[in-house]
Short mmCIF file of C-alpha atoms in Angstrom, two decimals:
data_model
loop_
_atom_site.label_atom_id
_atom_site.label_comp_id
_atom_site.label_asym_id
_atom_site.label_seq_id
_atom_site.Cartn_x
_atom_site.Cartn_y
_atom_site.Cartn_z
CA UNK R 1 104.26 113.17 129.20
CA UNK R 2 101.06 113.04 131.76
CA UNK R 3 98.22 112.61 129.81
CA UNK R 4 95.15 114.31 131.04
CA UNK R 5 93.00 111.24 129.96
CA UNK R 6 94.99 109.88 133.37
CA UNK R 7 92.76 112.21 135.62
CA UNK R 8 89.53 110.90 134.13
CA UNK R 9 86.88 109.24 135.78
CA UNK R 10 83.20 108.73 134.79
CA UNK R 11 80.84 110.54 137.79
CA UNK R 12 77.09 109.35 137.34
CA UNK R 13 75.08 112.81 137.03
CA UNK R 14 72.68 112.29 140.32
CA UNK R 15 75.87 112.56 142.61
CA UNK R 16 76.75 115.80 142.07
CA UNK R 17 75.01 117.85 144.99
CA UNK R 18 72.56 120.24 144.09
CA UNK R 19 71.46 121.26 147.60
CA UNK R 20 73.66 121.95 151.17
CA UNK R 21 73.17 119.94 153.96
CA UNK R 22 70.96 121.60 156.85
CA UNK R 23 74.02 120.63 159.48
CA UNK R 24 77.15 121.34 157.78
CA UNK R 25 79.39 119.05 159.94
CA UNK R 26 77.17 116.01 159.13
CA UNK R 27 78.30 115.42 155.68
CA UNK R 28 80.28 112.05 155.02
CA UNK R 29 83.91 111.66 155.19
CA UNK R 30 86.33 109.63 153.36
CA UNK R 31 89.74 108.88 154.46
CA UNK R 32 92.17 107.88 152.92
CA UNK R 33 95.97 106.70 153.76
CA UNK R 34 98.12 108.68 151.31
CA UNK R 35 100.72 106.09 151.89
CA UNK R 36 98.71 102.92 151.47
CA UNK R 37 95.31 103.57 150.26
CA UNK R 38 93.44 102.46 153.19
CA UNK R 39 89.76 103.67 152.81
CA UNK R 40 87.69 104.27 155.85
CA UNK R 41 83.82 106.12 155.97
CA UNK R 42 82.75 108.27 158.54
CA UNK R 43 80.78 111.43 159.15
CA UNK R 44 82.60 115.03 159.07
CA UNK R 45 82.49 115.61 162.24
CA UNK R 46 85.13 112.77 163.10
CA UNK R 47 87.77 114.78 162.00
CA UNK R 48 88.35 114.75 165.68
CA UNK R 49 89.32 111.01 165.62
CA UNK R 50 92.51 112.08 163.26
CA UNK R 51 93.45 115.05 164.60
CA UNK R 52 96.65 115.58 167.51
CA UNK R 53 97.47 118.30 169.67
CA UNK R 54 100.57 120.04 167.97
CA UNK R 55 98.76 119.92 164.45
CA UNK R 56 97.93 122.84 162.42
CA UNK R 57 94.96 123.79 160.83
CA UNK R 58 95.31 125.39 157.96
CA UNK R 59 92.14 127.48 156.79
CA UNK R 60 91.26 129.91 153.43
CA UNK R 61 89.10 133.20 155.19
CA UNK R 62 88.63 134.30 151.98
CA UNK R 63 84.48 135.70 151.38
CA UNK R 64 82.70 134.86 148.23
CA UNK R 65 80.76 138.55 146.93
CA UNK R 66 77.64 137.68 145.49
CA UNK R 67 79.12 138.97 142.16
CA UNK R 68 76.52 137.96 139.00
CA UNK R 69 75.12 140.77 137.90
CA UNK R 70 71.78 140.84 135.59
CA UNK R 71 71.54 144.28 134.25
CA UNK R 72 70.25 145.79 131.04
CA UNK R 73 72.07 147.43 128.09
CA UNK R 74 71.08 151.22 128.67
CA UNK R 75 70.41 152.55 124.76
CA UNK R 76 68.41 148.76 124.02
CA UNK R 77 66.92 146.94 127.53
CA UNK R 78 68.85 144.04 126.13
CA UNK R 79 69.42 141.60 129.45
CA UNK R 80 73.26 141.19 130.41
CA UNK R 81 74.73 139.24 132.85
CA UNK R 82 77.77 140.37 134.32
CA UNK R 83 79.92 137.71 136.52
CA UNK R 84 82.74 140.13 138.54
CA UNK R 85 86.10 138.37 138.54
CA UNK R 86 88.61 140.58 139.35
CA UNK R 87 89.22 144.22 141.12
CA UNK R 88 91.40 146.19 139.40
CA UNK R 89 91.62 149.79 140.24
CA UNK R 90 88.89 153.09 140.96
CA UNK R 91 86.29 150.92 140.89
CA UNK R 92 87.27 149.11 137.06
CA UNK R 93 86.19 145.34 137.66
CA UNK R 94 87.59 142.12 135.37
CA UNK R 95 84.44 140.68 134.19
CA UNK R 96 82.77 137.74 132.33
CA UNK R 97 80.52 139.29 129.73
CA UNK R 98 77.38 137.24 128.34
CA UNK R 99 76.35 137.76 125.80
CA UNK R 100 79.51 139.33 125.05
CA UNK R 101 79.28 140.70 121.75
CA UNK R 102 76.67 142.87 122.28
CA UNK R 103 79.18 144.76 125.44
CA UNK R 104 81.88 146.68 122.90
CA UNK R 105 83.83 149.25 124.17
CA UNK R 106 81.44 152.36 125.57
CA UNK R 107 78.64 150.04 126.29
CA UNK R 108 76.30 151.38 129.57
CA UNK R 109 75.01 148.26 131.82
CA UNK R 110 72.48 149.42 134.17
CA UNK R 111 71.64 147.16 137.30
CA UNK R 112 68.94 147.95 139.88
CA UNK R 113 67.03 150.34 138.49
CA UNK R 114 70.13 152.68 137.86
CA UNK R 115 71.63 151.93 141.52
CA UNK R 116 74.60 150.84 139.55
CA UNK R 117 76.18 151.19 136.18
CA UNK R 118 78.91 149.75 134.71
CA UNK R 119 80.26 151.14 131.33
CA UNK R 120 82.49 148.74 128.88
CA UNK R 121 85.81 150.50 129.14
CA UNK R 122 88.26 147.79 127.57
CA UNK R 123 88.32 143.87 126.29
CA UNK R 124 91.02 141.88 127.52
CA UNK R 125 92.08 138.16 127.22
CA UNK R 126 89.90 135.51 126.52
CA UNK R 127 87.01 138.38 125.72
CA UNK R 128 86.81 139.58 129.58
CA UNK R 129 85.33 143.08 129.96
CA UNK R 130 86.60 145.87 131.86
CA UNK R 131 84.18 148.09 133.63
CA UNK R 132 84.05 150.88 135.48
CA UNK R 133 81.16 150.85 137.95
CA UNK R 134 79.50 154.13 139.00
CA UNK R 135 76.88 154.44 142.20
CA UNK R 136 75.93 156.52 145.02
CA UNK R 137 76.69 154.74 148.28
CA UNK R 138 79.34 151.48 149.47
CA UNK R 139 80.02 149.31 146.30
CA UNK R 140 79.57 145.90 148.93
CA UNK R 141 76.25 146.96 150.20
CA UNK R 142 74.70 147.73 146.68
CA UNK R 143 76.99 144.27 145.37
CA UNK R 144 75.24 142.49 148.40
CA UNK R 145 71.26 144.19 147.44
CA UNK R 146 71.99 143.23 143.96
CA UNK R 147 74.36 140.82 143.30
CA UNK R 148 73.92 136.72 143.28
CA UNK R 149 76.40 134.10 144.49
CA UNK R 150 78.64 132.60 141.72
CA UNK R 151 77.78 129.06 141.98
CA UNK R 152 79.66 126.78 139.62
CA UNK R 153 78.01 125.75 136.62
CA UNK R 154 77.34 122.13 137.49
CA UNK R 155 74.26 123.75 140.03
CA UNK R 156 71.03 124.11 138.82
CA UNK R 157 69.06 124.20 141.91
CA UNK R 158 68.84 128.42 143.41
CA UNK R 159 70.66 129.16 146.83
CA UNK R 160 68.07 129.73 149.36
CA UNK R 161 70.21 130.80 151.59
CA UNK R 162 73.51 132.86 150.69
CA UNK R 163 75.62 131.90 153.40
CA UNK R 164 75.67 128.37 152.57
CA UNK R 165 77.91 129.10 150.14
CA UNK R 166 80.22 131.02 152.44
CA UNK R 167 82.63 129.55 155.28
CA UNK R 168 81.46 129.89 158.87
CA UNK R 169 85.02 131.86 159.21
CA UNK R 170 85.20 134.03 155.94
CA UNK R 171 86.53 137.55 156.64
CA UNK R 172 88.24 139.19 153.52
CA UNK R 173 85.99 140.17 150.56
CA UNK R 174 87.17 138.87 147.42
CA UNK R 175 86.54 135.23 145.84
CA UNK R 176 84.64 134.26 143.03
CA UNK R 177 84.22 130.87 144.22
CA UNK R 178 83.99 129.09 147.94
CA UNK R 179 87.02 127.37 149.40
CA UNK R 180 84.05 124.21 149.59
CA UNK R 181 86.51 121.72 151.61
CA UNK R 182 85.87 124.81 154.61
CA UNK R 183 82.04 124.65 154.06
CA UNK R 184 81.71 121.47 156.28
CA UNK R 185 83.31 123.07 159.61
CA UNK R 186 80.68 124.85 162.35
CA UNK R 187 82.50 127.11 165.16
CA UNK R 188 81.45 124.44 167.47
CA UNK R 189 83.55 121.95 165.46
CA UNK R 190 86.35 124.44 165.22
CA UNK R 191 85.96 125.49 168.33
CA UNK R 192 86.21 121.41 169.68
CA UNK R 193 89.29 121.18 167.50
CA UNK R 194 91.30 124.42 169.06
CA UNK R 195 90.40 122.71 172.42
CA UNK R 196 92.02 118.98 171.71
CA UNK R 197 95.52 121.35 171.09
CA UNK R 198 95.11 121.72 167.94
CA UNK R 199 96.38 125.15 166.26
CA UNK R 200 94.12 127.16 164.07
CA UNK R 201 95.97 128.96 161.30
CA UNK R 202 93.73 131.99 158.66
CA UNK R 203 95.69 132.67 155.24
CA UNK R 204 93.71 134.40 152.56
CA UNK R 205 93.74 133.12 148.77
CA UNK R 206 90.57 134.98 146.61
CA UNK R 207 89.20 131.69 144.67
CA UNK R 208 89.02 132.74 140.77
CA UNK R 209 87.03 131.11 138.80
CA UNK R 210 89.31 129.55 136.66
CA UNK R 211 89.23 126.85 139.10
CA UNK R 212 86.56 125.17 137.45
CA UNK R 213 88.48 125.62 133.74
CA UNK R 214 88.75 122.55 132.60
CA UNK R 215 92.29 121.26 131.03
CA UNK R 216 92.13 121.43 127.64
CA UNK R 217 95.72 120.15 126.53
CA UNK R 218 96.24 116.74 126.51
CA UNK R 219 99.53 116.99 128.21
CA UNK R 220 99.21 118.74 131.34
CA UNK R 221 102.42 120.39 131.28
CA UNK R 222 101.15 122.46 128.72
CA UNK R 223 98.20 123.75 130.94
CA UNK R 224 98.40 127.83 131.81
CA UNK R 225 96.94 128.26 135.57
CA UNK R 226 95.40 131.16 135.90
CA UNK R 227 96.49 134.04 138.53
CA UNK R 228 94.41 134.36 142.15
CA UNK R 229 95.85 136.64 144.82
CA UNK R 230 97.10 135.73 148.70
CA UNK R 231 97.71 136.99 151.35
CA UNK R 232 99.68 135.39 154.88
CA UNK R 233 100.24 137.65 157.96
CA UNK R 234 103.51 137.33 160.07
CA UNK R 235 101.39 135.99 163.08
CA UNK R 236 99.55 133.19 160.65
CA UNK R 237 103.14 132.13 159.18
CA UNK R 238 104.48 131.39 162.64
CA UNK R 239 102.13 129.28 163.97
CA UNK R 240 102.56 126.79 160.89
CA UNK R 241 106.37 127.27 160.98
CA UNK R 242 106.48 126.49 164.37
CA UNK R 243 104.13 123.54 163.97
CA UNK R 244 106.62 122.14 161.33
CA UNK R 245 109.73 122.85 163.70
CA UNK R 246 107.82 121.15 166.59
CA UNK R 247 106.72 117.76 164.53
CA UNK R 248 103.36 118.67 164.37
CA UNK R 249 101.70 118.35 160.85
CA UNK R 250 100.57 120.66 158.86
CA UNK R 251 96.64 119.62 157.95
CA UNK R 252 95.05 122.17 154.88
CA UNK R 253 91.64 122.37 154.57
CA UNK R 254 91.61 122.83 150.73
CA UNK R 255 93.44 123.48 147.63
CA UNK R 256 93.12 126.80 148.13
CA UNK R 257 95.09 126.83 151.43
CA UNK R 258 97.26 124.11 150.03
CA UNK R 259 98.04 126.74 147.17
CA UNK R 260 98.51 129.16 149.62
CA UNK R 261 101.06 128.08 151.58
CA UNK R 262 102.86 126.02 149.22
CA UNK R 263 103.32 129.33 146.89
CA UNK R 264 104.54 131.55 149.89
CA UNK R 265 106.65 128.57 151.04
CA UNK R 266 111.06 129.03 150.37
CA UNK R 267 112.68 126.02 149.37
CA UNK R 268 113.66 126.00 152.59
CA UNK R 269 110.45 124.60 153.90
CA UNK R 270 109.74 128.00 155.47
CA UNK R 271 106.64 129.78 155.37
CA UNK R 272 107.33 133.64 154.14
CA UNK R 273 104.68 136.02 155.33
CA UNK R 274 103.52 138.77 152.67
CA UNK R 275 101.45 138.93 149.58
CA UNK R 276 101.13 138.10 145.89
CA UNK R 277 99.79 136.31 143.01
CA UNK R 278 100.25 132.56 142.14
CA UNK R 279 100.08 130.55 139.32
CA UNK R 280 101.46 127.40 141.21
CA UNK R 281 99.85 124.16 139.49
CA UNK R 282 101.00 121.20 141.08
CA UNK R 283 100.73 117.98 139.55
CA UNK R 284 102.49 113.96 140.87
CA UNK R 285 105.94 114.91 140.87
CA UNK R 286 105.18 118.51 142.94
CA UNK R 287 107.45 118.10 146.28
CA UNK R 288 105.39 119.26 148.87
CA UNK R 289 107.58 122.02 150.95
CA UNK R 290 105.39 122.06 153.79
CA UNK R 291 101.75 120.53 153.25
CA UNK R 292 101.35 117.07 155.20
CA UNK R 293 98.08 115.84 155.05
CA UNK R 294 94.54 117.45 152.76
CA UNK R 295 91.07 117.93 153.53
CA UNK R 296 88.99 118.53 150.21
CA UNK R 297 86.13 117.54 147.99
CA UNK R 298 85.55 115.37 145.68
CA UNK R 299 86.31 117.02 142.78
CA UNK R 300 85.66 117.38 138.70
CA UNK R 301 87.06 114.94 136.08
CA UNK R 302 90.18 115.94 134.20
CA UNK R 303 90.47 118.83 136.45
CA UNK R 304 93.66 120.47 137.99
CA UNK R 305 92.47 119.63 141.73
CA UNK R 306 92.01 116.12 141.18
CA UNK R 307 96.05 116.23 139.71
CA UNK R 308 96.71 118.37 142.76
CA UNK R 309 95.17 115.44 145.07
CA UNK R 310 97.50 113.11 143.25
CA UNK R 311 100.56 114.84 143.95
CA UNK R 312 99.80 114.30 147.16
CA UNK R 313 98.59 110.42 147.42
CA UNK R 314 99.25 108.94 144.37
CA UNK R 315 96.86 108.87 140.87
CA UNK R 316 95.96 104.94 141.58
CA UNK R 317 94.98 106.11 145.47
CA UNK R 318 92.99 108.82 144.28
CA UNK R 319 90.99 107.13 141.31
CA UNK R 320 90.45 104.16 143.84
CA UNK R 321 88.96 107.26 146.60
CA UNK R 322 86.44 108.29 143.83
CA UNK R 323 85.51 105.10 142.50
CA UNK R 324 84.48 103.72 146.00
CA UNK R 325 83.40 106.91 146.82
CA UNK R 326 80.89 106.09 143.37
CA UNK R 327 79.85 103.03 145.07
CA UNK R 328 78.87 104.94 148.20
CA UNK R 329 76.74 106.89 146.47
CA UNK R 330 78.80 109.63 148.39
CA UNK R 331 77.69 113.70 147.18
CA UNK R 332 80.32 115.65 144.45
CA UNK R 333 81.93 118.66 143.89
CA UNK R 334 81.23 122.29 145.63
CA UNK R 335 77.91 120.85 148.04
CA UNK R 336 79.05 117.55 148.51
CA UNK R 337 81.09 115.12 151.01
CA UNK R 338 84.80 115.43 151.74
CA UNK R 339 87.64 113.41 151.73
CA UNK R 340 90.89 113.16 153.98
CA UNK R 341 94.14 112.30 152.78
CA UNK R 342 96.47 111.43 155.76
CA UNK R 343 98.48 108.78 157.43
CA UNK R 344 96.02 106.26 159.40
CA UNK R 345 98.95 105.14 161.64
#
């Protein structure tokens, strides 16, 4: 049995970043030999230093929508907050309801001044709400007038700025939550990276946020993941295959795109094109069908991305990562510094 207990590790409350850095690319960097544990610190913008022409890039376009709601209950002005988690069909949205009892079945939410309401329609697992949205106009441009960015509960501090919590590349509407391993690249990094030889590859996976549900089994294997949806095009899917075929590795710049590709992968080792929803956890023991090497954060306690990391470098390798990363005083979780997992030589 894995114990979760394994995955624990005890994070001192000031280094969990409340704030994004003003230059993206100068966050710190940890790398780390997945074969050996070898530690090394630099700056972000190194990635250069580990990077070959023939690698693959693999990158998560996904867009966070700014989707918490604070409306009022129509019949009472009682405040709601509505967190959008999931499109479902003619405008009916998954939600996350607080406070939730007071939203039965028929309930009116109005936001804006009446520039959008939302009636209670159904209640589905784990108390989510559907509702059915009604407004005048394009749902993203009212979402975007009224609507906050979902930042993960561990941030206090307001966004000034809502595209620090968005990828310089993001493109396709949809997540609830950043791919954060992507928030360190500018296009003048990417850009320097495409021109070393390096190929560039966009999938799509919409973040839920059940990525921040913590595990609350004690043996892993008895964790549900919950569902997000992907998407690779043919074009995307043959730049990574024929990085693979060619001896080039395959470099993911977060779980996301690690999920990605590893769902849509055969047994084979070959990346299908097309779309779906995955469930994949993957935990030490997970054979990794195409992924070589990881860029990510630093990530939450107990949580299913830290086993993820471990799959790929080892539990011992990992904890030792965080605990020097500790001593470092390096910056956690969704605003903080990154680490690499690769092979140094």
């Amino acid at each position: 049995m894995m114990n979760v207990k394994d995955f624990y590790f005890d994070l001192p409350q000031e280094l969990i970043a409340q704030d994004p850095l003003e230059d993206r690319s100068s966050s710190r960097l940890l790398v780390m030999d997945k074969h050996t544990g070898e530690i090394e610190h630099r700056v972000f913008r190194d990635i250069v230093d580990y990077l070959r022409p023939g690698d693959c890039l693999v990158i998560n376009d996904t867009k966070v929508i700014p989707a918490r709601l604070f409306g009022v209950k129509e019949d009472t002005h009682a405040k709601i907050e509505v967190l959008l988690l999931k499109r479902r069909e003619n405008d009916i949205w998954e939600t996350l309801v607080k406070p939730g009892k007071k939203c039965r079945p028929g309930t009116v939410i109005v936001f804006g001044d009446g520039l959008l309401k939302g009636t209670v329609v159904d209640v589905v697992d784990e108390g989510n709400r559907l509702i059915q949205f009604s407004y005048e106009g394009i749902f993203e441009e009212i979402l975007d007038q009224l609507g906050q960015m979902p930042l993960p509960p561990y941030i206090t501090h307001q966004l000034q700025d809502k595209n620090r919590y968005q990828t310089v590349y993001a493109k396709h509407d949809g997540s609830a939550a950043a791919p954060t391993a992507g928030l360190h690249f500018t296009k003048e990094l990417l850009q320097q990276i495409q021109d070393m030889g390096v190929k560039i590859a966009h999938v799509t996976l919409h973040v839920g946020l059940g990525t921040f549900r913590p595990v609350k089994v004690e043996n892993i294997l008895d964790h549900h993941m919950h569902s997000e949806f992907y998407m690779v095009e043919e074009e995307e899917a043959k730049k990574i295959n024929d990085t693979k075929a060619s001896g080039g590795r395959v470099i993911c710049v977060g779980t996301t795109s690690c999920r990605t590709i590893e769902s849509a992968a055969g047994e084979d080792g070959i990346l299908k094109a097309g779309s779906g929803w995955t469930e994949i956890f993957i935990y030490p023991g997970y054979h990794f069908k195409i992924l070589d090497c990881l860029i990510t954060n630093f990530h939450l306690p107990e949580s299913t991305l830290v086993m993820l990391v471990s799959a790929l470098a080892g539990r011992e390798h990992v904890l030792h990562a965080y605990e020097e990363a500790i001593k470092e005083r390096y910056r956690f979780f969704s605003f903080g510094d990154a680490c690499f997992f690769t092979d140094l030589h």
